[in-house]
Tab-separated table of N, CA and C in Angstrom:
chain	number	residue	atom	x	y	z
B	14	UNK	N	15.801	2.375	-13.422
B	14	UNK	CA	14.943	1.415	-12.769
B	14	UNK	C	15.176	1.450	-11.261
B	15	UNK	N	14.075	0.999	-10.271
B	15	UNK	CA	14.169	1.236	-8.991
B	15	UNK	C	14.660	-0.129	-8.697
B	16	UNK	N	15.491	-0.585	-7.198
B	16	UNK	CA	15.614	-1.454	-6.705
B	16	UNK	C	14.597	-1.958	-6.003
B	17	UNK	N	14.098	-0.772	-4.554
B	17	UNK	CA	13.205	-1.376	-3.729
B	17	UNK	C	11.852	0.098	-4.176
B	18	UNK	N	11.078	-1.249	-3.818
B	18	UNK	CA	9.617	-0.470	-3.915
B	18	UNK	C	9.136	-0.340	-2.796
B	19	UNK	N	8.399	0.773	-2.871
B	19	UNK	CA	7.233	0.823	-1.646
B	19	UNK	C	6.013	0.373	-2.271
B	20	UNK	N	5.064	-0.466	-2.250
B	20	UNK	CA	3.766	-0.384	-2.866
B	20	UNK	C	2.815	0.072	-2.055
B	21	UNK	N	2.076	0.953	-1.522
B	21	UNK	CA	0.815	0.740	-0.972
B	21	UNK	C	-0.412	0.597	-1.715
B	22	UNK	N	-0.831	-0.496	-0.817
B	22	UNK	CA	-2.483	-1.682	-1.157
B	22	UNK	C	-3.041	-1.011	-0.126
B	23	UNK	N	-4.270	-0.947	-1.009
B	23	UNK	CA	-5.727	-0.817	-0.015
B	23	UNK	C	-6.063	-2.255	-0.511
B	24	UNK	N	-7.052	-3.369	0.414
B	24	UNK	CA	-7.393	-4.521	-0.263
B	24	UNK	C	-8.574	-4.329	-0.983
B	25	UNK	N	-9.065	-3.012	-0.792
B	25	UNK	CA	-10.498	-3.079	-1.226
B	25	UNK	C	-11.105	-2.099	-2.517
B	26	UNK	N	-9.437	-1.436	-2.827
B	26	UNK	CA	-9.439	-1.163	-4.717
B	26	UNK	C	-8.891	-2.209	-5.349
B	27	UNK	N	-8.954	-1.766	-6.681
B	27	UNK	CA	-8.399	-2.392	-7.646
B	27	UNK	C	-6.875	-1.656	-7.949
B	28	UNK	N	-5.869	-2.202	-8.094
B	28	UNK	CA	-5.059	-2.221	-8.040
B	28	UNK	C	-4.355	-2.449	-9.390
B	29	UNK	N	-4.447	-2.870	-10.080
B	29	UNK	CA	-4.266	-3.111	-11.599
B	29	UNK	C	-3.312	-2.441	-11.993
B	30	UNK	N	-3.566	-0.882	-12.105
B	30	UNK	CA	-2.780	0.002	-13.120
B	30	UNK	C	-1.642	-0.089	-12.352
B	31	UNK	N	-1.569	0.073	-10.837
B	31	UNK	CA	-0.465	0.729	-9.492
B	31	UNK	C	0.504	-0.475	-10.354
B	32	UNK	N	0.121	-1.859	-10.108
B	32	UNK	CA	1.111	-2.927	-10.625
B	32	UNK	C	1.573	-3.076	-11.704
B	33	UNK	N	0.780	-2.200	-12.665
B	33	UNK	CA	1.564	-1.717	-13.982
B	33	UNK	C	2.531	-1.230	-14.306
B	34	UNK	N	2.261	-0.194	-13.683
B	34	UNK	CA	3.474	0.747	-13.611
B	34	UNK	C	4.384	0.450	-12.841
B	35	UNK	N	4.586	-0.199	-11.596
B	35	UNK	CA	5.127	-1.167	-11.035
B	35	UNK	C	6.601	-1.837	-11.794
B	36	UNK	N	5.572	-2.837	-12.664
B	36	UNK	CA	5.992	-3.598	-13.658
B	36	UNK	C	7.148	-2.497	-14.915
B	37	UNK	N	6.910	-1.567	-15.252
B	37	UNK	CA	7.206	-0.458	-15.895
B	37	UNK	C	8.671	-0.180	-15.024
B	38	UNK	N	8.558	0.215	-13.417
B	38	UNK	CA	9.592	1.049	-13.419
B	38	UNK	C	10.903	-0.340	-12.473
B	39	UNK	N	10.683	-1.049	-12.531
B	39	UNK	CA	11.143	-2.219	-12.100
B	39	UNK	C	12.137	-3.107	-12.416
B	40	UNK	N	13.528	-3.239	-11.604
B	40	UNK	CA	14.785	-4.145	-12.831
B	40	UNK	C	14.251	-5.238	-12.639
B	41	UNK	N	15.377	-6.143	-13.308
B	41	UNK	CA	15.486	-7.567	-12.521
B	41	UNK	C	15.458	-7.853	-10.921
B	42	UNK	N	16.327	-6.542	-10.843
B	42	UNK	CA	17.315	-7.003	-9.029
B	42	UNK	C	16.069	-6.237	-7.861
B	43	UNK	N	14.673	-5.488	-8.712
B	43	UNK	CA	13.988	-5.173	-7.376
B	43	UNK	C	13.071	-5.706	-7.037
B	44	UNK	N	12.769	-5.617	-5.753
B	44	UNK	CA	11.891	-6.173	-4.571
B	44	UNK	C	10.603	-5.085	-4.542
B	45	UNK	N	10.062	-5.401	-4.280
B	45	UNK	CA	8.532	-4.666	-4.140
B	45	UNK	C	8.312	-5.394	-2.122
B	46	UNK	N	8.243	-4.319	-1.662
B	46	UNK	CA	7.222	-4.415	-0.618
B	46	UNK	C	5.928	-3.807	-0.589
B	47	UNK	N	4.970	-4.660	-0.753
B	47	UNK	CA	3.534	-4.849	-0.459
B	47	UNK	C	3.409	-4.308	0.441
B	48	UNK	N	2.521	-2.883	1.100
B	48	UNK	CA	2.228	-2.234	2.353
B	48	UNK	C	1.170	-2.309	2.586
B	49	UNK	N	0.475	-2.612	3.778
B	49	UNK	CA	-1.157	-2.548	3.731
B	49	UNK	C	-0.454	-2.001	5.544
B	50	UNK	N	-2.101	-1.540	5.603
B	50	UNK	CA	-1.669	-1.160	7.233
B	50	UNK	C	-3.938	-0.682	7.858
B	51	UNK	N	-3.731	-1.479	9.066
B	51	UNK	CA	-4.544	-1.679	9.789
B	51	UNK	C	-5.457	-0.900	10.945
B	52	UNK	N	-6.107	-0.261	10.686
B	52	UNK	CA	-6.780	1.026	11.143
B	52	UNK	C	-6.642	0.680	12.858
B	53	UNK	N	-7.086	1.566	13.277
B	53	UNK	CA	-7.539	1.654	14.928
B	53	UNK	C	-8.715	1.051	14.761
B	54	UNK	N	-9.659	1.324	14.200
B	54	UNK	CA	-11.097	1.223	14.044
B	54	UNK	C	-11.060	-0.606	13.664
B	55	UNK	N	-10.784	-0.637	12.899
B	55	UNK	CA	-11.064	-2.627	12.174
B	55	UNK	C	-10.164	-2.970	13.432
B	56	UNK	N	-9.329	-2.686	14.228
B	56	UNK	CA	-8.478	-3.654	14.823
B	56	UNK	C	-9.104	-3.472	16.291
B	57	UNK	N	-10.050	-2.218	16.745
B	57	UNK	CA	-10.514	-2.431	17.730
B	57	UNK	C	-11.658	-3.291	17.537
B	58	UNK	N	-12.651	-3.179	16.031
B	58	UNK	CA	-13.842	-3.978	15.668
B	58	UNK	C	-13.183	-5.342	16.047
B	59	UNK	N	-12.170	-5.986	15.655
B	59	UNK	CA	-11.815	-7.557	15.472
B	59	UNK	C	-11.631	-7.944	16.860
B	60	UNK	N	-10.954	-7.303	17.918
B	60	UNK	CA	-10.616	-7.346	19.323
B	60	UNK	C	-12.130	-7.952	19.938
B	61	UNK	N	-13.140	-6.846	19.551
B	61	UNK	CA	-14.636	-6.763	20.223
B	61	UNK	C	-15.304	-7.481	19.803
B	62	UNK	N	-15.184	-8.230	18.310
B	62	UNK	CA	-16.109	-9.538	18.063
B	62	UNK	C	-15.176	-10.540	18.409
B	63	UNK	N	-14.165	-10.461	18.882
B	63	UNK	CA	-13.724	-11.468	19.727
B	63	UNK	C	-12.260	-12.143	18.474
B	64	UNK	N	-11.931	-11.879	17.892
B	64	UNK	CA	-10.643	-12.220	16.631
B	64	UNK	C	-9.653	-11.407	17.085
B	65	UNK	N	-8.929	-12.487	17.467
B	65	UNK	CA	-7.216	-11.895	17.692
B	65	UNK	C	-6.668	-11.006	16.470
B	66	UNK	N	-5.904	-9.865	16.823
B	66	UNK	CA	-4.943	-9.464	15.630
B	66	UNK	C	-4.740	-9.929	14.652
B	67	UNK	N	-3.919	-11.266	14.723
B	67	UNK	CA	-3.323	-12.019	14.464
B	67	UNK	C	-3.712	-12.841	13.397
B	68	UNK	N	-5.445	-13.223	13.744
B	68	UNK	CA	-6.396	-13.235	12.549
B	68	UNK	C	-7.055	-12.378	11.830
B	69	UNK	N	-6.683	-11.074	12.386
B	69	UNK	CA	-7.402	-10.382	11.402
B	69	UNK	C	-5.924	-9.642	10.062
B	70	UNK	N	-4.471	-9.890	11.115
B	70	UNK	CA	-3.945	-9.972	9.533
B	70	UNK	C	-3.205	-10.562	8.800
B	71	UNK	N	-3.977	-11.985	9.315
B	71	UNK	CA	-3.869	-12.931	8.205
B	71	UNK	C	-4.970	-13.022	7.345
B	72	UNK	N	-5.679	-12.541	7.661
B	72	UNK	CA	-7.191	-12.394	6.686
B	72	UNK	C	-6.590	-11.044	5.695
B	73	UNK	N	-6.385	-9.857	6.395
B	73	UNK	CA	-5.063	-8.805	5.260
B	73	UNK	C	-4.783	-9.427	4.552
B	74	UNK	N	-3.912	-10.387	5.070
B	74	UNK	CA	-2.641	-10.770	4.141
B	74	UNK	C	-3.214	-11.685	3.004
B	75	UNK	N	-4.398	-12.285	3.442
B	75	UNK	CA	-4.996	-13.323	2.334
B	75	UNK	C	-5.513	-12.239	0.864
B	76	UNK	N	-6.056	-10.728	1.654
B	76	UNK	CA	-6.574	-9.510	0.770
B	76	UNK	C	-5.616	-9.105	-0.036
B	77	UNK	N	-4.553	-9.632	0.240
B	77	UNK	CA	-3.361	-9.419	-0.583
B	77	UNK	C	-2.667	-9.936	-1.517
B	78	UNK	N	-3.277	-11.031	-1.942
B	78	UNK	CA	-2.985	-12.498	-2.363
B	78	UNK	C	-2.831	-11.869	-3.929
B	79	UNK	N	-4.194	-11.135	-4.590
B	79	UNK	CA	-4.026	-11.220	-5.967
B	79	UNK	C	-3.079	-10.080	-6.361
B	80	UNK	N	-2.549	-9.301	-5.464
B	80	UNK	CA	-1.125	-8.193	-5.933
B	80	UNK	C	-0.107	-9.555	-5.950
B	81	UNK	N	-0.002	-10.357	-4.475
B	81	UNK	CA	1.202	-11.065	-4.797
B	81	UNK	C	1.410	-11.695	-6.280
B	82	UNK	N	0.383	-11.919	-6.596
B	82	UNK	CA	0.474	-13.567	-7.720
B	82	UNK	C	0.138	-12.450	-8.966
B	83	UNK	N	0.106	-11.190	-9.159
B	83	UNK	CA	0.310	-10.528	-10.355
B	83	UNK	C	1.935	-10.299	-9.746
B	84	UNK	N	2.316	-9.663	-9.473
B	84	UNK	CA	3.883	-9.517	-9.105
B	84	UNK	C	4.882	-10.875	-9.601
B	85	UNK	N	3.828	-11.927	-9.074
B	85	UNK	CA	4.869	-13.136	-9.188
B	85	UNK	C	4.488	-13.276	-10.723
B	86	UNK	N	3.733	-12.927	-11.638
B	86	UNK	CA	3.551	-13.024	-13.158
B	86	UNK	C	4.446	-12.039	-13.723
B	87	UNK	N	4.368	-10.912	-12.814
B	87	UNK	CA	5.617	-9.969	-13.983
B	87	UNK	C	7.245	-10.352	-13.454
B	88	UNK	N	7.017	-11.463	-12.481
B	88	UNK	CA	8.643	-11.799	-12.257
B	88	UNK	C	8.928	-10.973	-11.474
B	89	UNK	N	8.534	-9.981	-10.466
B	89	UNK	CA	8.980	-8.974	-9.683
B	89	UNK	C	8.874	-9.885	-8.013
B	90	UNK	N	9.837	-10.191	-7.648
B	90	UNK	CA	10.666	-10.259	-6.348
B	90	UNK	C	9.601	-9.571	-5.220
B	91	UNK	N	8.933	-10.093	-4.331
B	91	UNK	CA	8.232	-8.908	-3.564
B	91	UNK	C	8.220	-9.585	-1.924
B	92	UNK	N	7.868	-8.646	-0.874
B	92	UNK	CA	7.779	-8.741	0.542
B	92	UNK	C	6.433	-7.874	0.923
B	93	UNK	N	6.304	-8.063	2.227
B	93	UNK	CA	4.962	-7.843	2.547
B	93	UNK	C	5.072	-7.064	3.782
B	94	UNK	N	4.438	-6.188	4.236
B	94	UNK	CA	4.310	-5.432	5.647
B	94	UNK	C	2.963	-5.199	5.999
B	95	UNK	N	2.225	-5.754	7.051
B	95	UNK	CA	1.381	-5.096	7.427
B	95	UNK	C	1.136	-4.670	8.802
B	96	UNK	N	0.904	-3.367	9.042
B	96	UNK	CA	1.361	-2.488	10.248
B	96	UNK	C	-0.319	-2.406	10.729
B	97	UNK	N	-0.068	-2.294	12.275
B	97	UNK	CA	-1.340	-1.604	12.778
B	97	UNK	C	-1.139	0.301	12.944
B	98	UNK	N	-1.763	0.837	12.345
B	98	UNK	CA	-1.879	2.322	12.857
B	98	UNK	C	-2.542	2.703	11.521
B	99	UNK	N	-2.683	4.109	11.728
B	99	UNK	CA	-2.952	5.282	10.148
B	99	UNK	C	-2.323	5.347	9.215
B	100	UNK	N	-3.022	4.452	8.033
B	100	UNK	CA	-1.995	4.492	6.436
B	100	UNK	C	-1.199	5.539	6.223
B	101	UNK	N	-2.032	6.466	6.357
B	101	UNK	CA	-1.240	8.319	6.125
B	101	UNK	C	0.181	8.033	6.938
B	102	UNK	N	-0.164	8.004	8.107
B	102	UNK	CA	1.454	8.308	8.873
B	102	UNK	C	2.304	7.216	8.783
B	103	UNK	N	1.857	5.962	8.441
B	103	UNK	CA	2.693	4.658	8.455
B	103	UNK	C	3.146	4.857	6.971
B	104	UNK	N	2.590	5.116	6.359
B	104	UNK	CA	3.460	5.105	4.755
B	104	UNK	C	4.366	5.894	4.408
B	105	UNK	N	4.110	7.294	5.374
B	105	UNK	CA	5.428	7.920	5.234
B	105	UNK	C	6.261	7.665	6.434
B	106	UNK	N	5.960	6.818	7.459
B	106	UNK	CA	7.096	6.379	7.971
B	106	UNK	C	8.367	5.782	7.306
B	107	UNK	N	7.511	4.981	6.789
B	107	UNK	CA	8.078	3.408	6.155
B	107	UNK	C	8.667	3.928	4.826
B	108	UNK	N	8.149	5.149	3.952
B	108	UNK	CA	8.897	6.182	3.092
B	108	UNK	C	10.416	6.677	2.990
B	109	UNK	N	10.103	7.273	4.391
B	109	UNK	CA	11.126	8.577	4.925
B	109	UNK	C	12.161	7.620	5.766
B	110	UNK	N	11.841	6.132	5.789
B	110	UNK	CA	13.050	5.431	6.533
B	110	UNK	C	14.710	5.399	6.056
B	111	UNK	N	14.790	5.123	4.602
B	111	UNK	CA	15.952	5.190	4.229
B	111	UNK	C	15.905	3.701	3.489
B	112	UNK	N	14.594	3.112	3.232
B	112	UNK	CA	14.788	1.837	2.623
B	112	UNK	C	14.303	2.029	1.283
B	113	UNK	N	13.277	2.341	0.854
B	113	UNK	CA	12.749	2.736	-0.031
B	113	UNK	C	13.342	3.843	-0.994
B	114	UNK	N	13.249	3.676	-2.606
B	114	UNK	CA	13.679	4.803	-3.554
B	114	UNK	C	11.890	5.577	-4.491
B	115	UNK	N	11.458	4.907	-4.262
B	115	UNK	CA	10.100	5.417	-4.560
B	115	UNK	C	8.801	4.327	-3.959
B	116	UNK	N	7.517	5.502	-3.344
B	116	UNK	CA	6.316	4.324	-3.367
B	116	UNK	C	5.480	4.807	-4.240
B	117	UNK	N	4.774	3.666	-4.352
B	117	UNK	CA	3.570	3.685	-5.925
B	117	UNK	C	2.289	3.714	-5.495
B	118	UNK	N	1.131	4.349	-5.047
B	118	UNK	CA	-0.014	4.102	-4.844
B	118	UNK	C	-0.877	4.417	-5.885
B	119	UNK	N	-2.370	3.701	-5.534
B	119	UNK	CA	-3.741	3.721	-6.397
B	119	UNK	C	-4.315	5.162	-5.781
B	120	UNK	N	-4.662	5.385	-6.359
B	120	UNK	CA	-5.337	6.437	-6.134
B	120	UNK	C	-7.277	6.237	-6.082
B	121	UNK	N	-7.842	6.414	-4.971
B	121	UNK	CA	-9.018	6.079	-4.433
B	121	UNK	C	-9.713	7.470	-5.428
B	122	UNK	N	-10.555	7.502	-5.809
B	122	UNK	CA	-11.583	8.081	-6.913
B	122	UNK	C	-12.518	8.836	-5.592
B	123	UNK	N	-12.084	10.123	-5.824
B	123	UNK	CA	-12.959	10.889	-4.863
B	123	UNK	C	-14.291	11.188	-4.806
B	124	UNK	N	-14.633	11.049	-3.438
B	124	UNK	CA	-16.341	11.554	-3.692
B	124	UNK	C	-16.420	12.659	-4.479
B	125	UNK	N	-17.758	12.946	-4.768
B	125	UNK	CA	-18.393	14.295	-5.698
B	125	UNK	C	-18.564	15.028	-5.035
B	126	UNK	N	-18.642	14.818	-3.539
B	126	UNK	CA	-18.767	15.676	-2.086
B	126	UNK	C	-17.614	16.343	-1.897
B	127	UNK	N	-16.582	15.703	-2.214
B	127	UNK	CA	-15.489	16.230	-1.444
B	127	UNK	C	-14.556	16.963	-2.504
B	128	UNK	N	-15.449	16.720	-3.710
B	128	UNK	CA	-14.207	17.544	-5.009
B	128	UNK	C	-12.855	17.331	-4.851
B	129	UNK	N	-12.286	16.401	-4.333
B	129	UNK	CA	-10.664	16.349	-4.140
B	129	UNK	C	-10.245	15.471	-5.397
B	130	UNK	N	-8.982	15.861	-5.587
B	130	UNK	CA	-8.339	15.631	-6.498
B	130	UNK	C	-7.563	14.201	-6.294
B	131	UNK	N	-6.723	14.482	-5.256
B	131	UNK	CA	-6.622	13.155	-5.176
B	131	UNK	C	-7.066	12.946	-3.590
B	132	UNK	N	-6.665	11.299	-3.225
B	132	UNK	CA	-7.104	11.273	-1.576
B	132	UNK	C	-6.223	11.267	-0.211
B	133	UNK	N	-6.801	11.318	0.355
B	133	UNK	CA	-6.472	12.277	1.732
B	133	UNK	C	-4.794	11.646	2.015
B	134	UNK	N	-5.072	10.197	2.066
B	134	UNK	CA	-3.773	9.138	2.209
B	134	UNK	C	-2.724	9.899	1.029
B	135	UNK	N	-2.794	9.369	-0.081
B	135	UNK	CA	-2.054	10.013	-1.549
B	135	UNK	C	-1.763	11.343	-1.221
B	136	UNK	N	-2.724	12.209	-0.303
B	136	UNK	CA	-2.189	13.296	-0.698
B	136	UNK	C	-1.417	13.461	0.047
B	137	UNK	N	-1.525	12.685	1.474
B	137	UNK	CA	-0.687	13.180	2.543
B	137	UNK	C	0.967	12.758	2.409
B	138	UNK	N	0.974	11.331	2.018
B	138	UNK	CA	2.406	10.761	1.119
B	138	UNK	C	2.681	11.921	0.580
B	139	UNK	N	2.286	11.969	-0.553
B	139	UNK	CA	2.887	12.824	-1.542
B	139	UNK	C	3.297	14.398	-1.434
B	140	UNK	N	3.099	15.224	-0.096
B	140	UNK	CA	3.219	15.812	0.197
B	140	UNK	C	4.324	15.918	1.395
B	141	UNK	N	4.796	14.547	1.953
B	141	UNK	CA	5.334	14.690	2.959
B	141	UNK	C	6.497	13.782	2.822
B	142	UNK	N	6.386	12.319	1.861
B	142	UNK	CA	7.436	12.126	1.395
B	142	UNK	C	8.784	12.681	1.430
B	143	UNK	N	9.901	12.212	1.492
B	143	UNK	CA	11.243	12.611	0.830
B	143	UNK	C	11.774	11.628	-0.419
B	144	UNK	N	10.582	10.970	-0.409
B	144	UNK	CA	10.883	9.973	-1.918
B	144	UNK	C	10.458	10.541	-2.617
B	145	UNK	N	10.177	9.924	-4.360
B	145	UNK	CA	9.339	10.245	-5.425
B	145	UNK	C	8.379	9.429	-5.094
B	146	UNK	N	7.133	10.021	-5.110
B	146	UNK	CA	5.711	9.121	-5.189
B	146	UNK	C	5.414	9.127	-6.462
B	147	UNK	N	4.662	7.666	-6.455
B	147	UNK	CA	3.840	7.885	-7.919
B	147	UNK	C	2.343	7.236	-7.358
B	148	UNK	N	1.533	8.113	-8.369
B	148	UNK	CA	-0.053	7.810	-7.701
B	148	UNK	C	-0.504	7.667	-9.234
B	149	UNK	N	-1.342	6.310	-9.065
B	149	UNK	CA	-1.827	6.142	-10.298
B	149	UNK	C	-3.269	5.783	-10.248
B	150	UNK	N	-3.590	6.706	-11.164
B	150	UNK	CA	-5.297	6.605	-11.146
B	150	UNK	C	-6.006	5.337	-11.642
């Protein structure tokens, strides 16, 4: 069983299975950190319609609400991060730090355009990691 988790959340999949398995590889004694992280693009949009940071991630953090309160149903211990920059490079920051023993992501269902297997984020983790990833469809 893992101690600390990495989770990465997108707020705008479903998330279900990721917290399953979650739930699956999880003791008593671990913590789950919740990762979401905040584009260039939405954080320059929020600046220019006039919304501080500040509200835009607490509005995140509200997108985050139904991972917390499934977590808090399977009894899993959890914390929250949400970073401004590129999911890709912030998740394997926050990976490759030395805090984390595995992260768990959803896996985004690829266009029919792009024939990819899995997505660009997932793939880039999982390729660059020094943890075990797990990506769940």
């Amino acid at each position: 069983m893992y101690k600390n988790i990495l989770l990465g959340v997108d707020t705008t999949l479903k998330n279900e299975q990721a917290l399953q398995q979650v739930a699956n590889i999880a003791g008593k004694d671990t913590v789950v950190t919740i990762f979401n992280s905040i584009n260039e693009q939405d954080a320059q949009a929020s600046i220019k319609a006039g919304v501080h940071l500040d509200k835009l991630i607490e509005k995140r953090s509200e997108g985050l609400e139904p991972t917390r309160q499934a977590l808090d149903e399977y009894g899993i211990k959890h914390d929250e991060i949400i970073v401004r920059g590129r999911a890709k490079a912030e998740l394997v920051k926050y990976a490759n730090s030395g805090d984390y023993e595995i992260v768990v992501l959803s896996n985004r269902k690829a266009d029919d355009k792009k024939k990819m297997v899995l997505g660009s984020v997932s793939h880039k983790v999982a390729k660059r990691a020094k943890i075990p990833v797990l990506i769940v469809k």
